[in-house]
Short mmCIF file of C-alpha atoms and ligand atoms in Angstrom, two decimals:
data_model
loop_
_atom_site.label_atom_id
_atom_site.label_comp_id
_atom_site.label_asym_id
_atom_site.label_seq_id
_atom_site.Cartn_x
_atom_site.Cartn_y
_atom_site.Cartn_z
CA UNK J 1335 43.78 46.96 11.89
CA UNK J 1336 40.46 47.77 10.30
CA UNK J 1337 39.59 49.83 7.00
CA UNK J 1338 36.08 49.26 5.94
CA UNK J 1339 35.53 50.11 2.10
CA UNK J 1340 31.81 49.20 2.08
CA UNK J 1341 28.88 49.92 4.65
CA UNK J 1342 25.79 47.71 3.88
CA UNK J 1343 22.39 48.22 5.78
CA UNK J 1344 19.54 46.53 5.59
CA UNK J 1345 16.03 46.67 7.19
CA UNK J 1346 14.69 42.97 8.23
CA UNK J 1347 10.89 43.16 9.91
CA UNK J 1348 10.75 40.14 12.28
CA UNK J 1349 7.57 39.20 14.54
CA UNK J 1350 7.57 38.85 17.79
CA UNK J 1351 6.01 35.71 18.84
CA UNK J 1352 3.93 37.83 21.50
CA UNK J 1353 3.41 41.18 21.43
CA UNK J 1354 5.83 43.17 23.99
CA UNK J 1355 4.18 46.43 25.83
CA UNK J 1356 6.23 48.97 27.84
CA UNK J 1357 4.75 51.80 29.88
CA UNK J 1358 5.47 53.97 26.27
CA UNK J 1359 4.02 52.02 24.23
CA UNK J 1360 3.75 48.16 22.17
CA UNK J 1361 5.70 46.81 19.49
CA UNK J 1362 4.98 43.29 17.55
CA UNK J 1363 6.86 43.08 14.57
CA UNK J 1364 10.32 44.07 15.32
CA UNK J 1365 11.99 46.37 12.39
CA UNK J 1366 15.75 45.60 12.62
CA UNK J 1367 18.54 47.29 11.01
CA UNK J 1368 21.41 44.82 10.14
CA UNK J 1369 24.93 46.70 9.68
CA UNK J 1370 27.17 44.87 7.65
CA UNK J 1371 31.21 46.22 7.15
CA UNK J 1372 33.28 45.05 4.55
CA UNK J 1373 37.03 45.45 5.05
CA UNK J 1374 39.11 46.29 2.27
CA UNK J 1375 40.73 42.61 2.57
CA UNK J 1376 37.03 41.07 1.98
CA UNK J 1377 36.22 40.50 5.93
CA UNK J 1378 32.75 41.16 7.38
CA UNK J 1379 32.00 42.47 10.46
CA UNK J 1380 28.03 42.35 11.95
CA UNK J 1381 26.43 44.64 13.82
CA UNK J 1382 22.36 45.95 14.42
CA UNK J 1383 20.72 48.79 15.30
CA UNK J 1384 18.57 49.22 18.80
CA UNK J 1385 16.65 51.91 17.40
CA UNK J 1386 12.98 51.26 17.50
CA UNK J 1387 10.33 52.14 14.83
CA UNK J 1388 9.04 55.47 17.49
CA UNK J 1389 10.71 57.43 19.36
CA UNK J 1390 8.89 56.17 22.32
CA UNK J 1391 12.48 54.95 24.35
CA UNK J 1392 14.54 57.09 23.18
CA UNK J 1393 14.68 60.35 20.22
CA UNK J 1394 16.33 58.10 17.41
CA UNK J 1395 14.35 55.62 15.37
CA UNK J 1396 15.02 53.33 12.68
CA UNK J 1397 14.35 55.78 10.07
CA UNK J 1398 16.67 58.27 11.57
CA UNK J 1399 19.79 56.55 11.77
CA UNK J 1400 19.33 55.25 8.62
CA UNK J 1401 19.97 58.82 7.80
CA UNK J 1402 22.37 59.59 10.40
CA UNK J 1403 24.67 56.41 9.27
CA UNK J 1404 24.20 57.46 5.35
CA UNK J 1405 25.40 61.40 5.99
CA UNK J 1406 27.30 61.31 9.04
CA UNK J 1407 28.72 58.25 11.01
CA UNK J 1408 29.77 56.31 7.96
CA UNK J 1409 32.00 58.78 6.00
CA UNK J 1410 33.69 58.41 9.39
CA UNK J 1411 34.85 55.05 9.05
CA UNK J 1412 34.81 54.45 5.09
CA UNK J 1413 38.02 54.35 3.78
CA UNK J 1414 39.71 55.51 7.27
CA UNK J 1415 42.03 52.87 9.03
CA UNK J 1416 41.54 52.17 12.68
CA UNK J 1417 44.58 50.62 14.10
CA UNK J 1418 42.09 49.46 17.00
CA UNK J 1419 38.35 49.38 17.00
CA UNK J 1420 38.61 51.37 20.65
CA UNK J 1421 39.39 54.37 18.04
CA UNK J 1422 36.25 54.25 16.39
CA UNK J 1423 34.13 55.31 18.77
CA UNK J 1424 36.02 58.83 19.43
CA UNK J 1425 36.23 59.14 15.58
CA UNK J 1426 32.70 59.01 14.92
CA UNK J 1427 31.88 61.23 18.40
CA UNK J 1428 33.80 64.35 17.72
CA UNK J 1429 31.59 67.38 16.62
CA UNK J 1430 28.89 64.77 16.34
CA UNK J 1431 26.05 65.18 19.06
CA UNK J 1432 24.24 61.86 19.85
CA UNK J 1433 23.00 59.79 17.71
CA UNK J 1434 24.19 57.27 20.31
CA UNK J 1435 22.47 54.21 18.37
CA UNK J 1436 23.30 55.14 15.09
CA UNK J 1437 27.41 55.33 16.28
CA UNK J 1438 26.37 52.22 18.07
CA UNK J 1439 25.40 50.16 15.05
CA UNK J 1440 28.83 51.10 13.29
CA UNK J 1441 31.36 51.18 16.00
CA UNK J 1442 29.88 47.55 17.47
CA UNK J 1443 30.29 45.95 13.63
CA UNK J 1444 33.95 47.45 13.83
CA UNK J 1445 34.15 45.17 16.99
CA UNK J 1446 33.09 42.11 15.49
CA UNK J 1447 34.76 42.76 12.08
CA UNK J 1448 38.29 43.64 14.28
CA UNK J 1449 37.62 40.38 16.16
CA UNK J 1450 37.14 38.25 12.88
CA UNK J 1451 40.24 40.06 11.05
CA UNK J 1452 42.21 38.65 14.49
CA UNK J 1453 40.87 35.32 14.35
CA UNK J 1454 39.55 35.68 18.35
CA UNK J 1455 36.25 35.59 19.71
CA UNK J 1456 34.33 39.17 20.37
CA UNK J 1457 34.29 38.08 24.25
CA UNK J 1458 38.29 37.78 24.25
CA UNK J 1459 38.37 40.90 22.31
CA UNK J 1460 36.59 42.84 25.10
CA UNK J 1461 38.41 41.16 27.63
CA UNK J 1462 35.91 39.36 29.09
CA UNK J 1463 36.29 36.47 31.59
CA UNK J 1464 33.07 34.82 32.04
CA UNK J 1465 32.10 31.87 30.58
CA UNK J 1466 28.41 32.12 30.67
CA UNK J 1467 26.17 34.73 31.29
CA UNK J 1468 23.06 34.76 34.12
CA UNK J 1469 20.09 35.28 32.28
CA UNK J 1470 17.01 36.97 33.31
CA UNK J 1471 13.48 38.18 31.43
CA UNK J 1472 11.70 40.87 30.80
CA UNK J 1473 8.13 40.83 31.09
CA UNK J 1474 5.71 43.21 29.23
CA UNK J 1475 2.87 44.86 30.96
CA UNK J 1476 -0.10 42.29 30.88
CA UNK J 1477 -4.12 42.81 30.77
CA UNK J 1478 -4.43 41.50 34.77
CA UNK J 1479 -2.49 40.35 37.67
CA UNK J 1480 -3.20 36.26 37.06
CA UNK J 1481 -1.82 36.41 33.10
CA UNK J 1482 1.20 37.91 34.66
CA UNK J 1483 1.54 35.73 37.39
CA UNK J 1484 1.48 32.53 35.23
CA UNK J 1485 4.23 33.94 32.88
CA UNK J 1486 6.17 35.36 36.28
CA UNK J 1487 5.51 31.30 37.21
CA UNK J 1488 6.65 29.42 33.80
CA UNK J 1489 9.43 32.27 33.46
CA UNK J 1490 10.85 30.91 37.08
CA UNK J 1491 10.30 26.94 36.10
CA UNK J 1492 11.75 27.73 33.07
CA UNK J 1493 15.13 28.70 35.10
CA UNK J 1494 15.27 32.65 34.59
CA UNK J 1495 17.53 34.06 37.68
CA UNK J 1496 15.52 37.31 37.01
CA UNK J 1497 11.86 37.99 36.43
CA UNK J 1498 11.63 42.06 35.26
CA UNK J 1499 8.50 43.15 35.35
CA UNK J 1500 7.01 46.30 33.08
CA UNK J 1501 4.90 48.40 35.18
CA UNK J 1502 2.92 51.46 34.12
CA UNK J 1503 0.52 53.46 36.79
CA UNK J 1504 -2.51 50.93 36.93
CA UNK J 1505 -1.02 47.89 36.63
CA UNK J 1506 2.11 48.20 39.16
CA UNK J 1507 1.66 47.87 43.44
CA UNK J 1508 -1.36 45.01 42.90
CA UNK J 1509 0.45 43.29 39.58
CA UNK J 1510 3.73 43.03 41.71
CA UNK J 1511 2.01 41.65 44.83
CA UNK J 1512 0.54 39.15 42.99
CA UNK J 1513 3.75 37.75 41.65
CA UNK J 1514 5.76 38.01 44.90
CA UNK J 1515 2.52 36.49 46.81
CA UNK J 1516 2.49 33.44 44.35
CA UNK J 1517 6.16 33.07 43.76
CA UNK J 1518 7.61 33.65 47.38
CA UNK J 1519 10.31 35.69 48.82
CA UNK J 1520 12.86 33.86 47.02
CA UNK J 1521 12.60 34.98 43.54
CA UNK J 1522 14.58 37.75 42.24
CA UNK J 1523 12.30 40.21 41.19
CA UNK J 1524 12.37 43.77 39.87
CA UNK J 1525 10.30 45.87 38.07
CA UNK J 1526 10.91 48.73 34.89
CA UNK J 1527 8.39 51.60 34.63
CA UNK J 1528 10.03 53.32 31.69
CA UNK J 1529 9.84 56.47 32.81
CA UNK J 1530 6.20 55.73 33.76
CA UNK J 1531 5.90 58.28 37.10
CA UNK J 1532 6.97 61.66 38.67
CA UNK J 1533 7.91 62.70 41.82
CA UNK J 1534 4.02 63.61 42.72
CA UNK J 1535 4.42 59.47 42.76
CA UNK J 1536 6.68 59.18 45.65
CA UNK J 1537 4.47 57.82 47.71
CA UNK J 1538 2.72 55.51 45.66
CA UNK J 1539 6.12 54.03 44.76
CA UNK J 1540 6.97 53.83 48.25
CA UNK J 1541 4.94 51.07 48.59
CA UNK J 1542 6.96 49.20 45.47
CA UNK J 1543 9.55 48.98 48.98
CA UNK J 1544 7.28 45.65 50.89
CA UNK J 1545 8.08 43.43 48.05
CA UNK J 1546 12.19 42.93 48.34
CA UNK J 1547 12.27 44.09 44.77
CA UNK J 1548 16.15 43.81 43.69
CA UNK J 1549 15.54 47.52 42.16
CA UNK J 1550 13.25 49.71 39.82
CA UNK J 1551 14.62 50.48 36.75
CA UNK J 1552 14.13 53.71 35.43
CA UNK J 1553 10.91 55.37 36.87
CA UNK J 1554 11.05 59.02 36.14
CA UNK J 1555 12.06 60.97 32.89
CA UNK J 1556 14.45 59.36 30.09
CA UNK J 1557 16.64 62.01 30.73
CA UNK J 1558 16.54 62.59 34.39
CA UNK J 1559 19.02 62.39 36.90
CA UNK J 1560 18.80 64.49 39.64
CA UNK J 1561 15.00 63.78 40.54
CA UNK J 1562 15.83 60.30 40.52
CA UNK J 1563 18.34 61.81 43.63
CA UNK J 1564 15.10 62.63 45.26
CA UNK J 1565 13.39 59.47 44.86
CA UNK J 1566 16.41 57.44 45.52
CA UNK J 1567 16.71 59.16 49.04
CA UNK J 1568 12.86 58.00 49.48
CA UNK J 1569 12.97 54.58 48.73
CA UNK J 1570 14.66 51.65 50.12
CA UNK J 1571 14.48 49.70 47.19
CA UNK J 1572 17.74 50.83 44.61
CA UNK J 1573 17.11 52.53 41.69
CA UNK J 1574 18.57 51.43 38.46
CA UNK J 1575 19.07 53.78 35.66
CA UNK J 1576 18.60 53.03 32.03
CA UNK J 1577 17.44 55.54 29.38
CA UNK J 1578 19.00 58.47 31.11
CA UNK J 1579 22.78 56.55 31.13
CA UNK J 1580 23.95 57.91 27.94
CA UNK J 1581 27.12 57.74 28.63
CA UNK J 1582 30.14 57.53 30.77
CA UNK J 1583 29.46 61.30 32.16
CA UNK J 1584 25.60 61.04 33.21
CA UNK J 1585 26.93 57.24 34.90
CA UNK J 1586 29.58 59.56 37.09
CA UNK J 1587 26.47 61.82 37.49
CA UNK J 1588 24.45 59.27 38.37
CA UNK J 1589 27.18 57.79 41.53
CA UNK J 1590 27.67 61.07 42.35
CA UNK J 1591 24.69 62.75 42.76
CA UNK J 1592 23.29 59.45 44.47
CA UNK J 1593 20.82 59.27 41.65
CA UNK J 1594 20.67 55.25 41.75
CA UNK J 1595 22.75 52.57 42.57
CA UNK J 1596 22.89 49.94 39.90
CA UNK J 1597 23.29 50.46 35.76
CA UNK J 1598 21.72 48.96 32.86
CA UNK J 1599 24.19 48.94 30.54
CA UNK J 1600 23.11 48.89 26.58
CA UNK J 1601 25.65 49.44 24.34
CA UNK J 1602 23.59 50.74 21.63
CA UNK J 1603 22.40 53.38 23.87
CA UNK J 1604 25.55 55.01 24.34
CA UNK J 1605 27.45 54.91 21.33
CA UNK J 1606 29.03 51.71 21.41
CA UNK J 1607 31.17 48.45 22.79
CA UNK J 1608 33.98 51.02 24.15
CA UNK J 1609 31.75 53.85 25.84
CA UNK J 1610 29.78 50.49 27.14
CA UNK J 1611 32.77 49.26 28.43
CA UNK J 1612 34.00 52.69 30.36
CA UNK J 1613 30.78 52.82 32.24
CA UNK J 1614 31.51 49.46 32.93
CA UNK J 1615 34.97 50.27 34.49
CA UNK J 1616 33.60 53.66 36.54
CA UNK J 1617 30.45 51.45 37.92
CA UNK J 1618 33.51 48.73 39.27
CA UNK J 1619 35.59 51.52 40.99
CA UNK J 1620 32.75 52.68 42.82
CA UNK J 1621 31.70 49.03 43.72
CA UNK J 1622 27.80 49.81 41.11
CA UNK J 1623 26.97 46.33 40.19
CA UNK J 1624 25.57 46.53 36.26
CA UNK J 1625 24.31 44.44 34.43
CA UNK J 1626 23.85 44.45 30.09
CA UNK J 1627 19.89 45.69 28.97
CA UNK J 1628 18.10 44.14 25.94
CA UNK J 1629 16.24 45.91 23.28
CA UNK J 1630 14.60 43.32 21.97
CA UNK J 1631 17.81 42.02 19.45
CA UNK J 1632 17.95 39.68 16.70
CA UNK J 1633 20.77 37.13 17.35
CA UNK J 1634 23.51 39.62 15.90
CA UNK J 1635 22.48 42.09 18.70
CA UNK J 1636 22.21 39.83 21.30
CA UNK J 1637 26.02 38.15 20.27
CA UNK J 1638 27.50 41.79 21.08
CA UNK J 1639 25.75 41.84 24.44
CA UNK J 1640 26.25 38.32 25.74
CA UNK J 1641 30.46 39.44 24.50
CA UNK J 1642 29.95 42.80 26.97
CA UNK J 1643 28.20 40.69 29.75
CA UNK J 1644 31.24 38.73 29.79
CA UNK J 1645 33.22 41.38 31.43
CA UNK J 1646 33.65 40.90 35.20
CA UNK J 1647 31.39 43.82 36.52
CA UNK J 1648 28.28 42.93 35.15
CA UNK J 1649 27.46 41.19 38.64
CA UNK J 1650 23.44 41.09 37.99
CA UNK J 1651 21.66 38.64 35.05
CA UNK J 1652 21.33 40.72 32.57
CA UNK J 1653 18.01 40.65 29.79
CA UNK J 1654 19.88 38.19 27.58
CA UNK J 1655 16.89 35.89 26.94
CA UNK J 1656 17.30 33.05 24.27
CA UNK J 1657 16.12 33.43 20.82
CA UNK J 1658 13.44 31.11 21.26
CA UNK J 1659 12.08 33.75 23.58
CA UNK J 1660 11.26 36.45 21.48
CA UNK J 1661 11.55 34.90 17.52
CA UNK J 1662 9.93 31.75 15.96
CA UNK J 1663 13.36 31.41 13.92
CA UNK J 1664 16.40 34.32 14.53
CA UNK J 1665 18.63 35.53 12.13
CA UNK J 1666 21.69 33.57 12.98
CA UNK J 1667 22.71 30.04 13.59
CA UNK J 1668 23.06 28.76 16.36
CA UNK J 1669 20.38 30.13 18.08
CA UNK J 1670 21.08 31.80 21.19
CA UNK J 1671 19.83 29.38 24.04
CA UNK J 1672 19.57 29.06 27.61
CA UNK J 1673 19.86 26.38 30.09
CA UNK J 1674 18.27 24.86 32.61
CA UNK J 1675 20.02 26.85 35.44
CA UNK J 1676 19.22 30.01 33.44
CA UNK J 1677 22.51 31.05 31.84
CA UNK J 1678 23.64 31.49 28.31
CA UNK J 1679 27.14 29.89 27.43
CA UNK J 1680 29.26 32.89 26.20
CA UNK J 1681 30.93 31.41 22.50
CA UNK J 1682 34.74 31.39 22.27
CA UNK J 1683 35.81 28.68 19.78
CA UNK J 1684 35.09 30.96 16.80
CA UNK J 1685 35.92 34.47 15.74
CA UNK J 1686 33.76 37.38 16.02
CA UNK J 1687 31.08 37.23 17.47
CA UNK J 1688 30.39 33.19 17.36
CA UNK J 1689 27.33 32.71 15.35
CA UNK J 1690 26.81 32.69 11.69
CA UNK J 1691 24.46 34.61 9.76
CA UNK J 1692 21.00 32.68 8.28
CA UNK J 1693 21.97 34.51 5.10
CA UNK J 1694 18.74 33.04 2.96
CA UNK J 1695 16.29 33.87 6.54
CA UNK J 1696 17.93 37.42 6.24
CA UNK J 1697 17.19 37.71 2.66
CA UNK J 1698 13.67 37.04 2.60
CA UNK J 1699 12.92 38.80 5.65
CA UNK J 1700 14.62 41.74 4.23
CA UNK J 1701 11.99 45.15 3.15
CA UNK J 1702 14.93 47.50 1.97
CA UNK J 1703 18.97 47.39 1.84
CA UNK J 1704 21.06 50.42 0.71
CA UNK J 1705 25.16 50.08 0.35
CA UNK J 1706 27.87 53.02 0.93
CA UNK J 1707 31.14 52.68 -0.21
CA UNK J 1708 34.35 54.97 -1.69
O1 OSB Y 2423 13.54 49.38 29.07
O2 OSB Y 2423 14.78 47.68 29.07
C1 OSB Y 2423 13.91 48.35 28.52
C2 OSB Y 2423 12.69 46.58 25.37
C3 OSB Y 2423 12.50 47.65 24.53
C4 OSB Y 2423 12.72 48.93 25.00
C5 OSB Y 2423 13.15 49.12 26.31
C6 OSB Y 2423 13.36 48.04 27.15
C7 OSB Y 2423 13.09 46.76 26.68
C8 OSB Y 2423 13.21 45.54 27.48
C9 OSB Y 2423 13.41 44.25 26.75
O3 OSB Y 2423 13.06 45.52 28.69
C10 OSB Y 2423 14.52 43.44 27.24
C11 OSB Y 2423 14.84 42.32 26.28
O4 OSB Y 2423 15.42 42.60 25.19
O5 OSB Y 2423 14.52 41.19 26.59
MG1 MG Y 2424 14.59 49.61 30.87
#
C-alpha cells in the first residue's frame, strides 16, 4: 500500500560526453527531471522524466510536465492510497488526455516507492524473470560514413549485441553499407530514422532491404500507423514502431493493421510501468518480439527499464547502454555497467529499484526543485 504525502521534482542538467543527433534534431546537455515520492511512513520512491527540452520526439517537454505534474497528475496521487501501484496508472488516466511522460514520471516512482515499502526488488515487483538484460547501442547520426564505421567497430569490440544506427535522408543507404561492408554479415544491425521519410521514400528505403538489417525503427510520422501498413507490405526488412506506440490500443493497431512487426517499448512514452507492461503481454500473445527503448536516462531511468526488460517478452537487446556510455559520472551508485558479452546484470538483492541515489552529485547538478504536498 502506497500514500504519497509529498511530490518533489527537481531539474538536474547533465552533459553528454558526446553530443547525440537524431534525424529531429541534437541534444548535449541532457535536462533531467528527477521525481521523488515521499510516503506518508517516510519511504522514497525514484522516478525521471523522458521528456526532452523540444518537442522534437514527441509534444511534451520538460517544461510542460513540469506543469502537467504540478496541476494535474499529482493531486492524483497526493494524499490518495493505492492498495497496488497497478492502480495508479488508471487513476491518473481518467479524463486526463496524454501527457503520457508526465503520468510516466509519477506512476514509475509509485513502482519503485511500492517496491521499497515491500522490501523486493523493482524486477520481482514486475514479475520479471531474467537475470540480465542483452544490451545494444544507439548510434547518433555522424558527419561521414568512416566516423560511423569506427564507432559501429569499437561499439561491436566493445560487446554490444546491437549496433542501432540513426539515419536521416543523406546519411542512410551509403552510411549503412559502410558499416555492414566493414563489420560483416554477422552483426546485428538496425537502423532508426525518427520519423525521417514518407511514403514518396518507398523506394529509396527499399534498398535499406540488401543489408539483413534486423528492422527500421520508426520511419514515417510519430503518429502514424496505417502508412507504416503500406511500407511494411513493401519492405522485407520488419518495421519496428516507436513514437507512434502510445499505448496498448495503437500496439493492437499496430498487429492488426500489419503496421510493423516488432515494438520498442518505453515506458515513459506511454504512461507508465503498467501500460508498458500490457503492451508487453498483447506483443507475447501475438508472438511480436519487443524489446525496452532508451531516452537517453540518468541511472534512475535506466533502473526502471533494465526492471521492465526483465520481463520474458522483451526477446531483442534493448538500448540499455551503461552509464559510462552516455555520462562522465551518473546520478546513482552503482553505475549501471555492462559486460564483456554485452549484457547488464538486472539487481535483485536490494529493494526498489537497486541503486542508490549520489545525493551530493544530484545536488550540485541541480538548476531548480519545486515540492507539492497536502
Ligand atoms: O528514437 O529511440 C529513439 C534518444 C532520444 C530520443 C529518441 C530516441 C533515442 C535513442 C537513444 O535512440 C537510446 C538510448 O537511450 O541509448
Ligand atoms: Mg526510436
Amino acid at each position: 500500500m502506497i500514500r504519497v504525502e509529498k511530490i518533489n521534482l527537481c531539474e538536474l542538467q547533465l552533459p553528454l560526453k558526446e553530443p547525440f543527433q537524431i534525424s529531429s534534431g541534437e541534444v548535449s546537455m541532457r535536462r533531467v527531471l528527477v521525481v521523488k515520492l515521499i510516503d506518508g511512513d517516510g519511504t522514497v520512491g525514484w522516478g525521471e522524466s523522458v521528456a526532452g527540452e523540444q518537442p522534437y520526439y514527441s509534444p511534451e517537454t520538460i517544461e510542460g510536465v513540469w506543469i502537467a505534474i504540478r496541476n494535474f497528475i499529482g493531486p492524483r496521487v497526493l494524499g490518495r492510497t493505492f492498495e497496488h501501484p497497478r492502480d495508479v496508472f488508471p487513476a491518473l488516466s481518467e479524463d486526463i488526455r496524454g501527457n503520457n511522460m508526465a503520468k510516466a514520471a509519477i506512476e514509475m516512482a509509485s513502482w519503485e516507492l511500492a517496491a521499497t515499502k515491500l522490501s523486493t526488488s523493482l524486477a520481482d515487483l514486475l514479475g520479471g524473470s531474467r537475470s540480465r538484460i542483452a544490451t545494444g547501442i544507439s548510434i547518433g547520426i555522424q558527419q561521414s560514413p568512416a566516423m560511423l564505421v569506427e564507432k559501429a567497430r569499437a561499439s561491436a569490440a566493445a560487446g554490444y549485441q546491437k549496433i542501432k544506427i540513426k539515419i536521416k535522408p543523406g546519411a542512410d543507404v551509403d552510411y549503412v553499407r559502410s558499416v555492414r561492408d566493414a563489420l560483416g554479415p554477422d552483426v546485428p544491425l538496425m537502423v532508426d530514422a525518427n520519423n525521417a521519410y514518407s511514403l514518396d521514400d518507398i523506394e529509396h528505403l527499399q534498398q535499406l532491404d540488401d543489408f539483413d538489417l534486423m528492422m527500421i525503427e520508426q520511419p514515417l510520422q510519430w503518429d502514424d500507423i496505417v502508412r507504416h501498413a503500406t511500407l511494411q507490405a513493401a519492405m522485407r526488412t520488419p518495421i519496428c514502431l516507436d513514437e507512434s506506440i502510445t499505448g496498448p490500443d495503437r500496439a493492437e493497431d499496430m498487429i492488426s493493421l500489419g503496421a510493423g512487426r516488432i515494438i520498442n517499448i518505453k515506458p515513459g512514452r506511454v504512461g507508465g510501468l503498467a501500460p508498458a507492461m500490457a503492451i508487453h503481454d498483447i506483443c507475447e500473445r501475438h508472438g511480436i518480439p519487443v524489446w525496452c527503448g532508451g531516452m537517453l536516462e540518468s541511472g534512475i531511468g535506466r533502473a526502471h527499464n533494465v526492471a521492465l526488460a526483465s520481463l520474458s517478452n522483451f526477446s531483442l537487446p534493448g538500448d540499455v547502454s551503461p552509464s559510462s556510455r552516455y555520462w562522465e559520472r551518473d546520478i546513482v551508485a552503482p553505475e549501471w555497467t555492462m559486460d564483456s558479452d554485452g549484457f547488464v546484470t538486472v539487481p535483485r538483492n536490494k529493494s526498489g529499484m537497486g541503486v542508490d541515489i549520489d545525493r551530493d552529485w544530484v545536488d550540485e547538478l541541480t538548476v531548480r526543485s519545486e515540492t507539492f504536498g497536502l
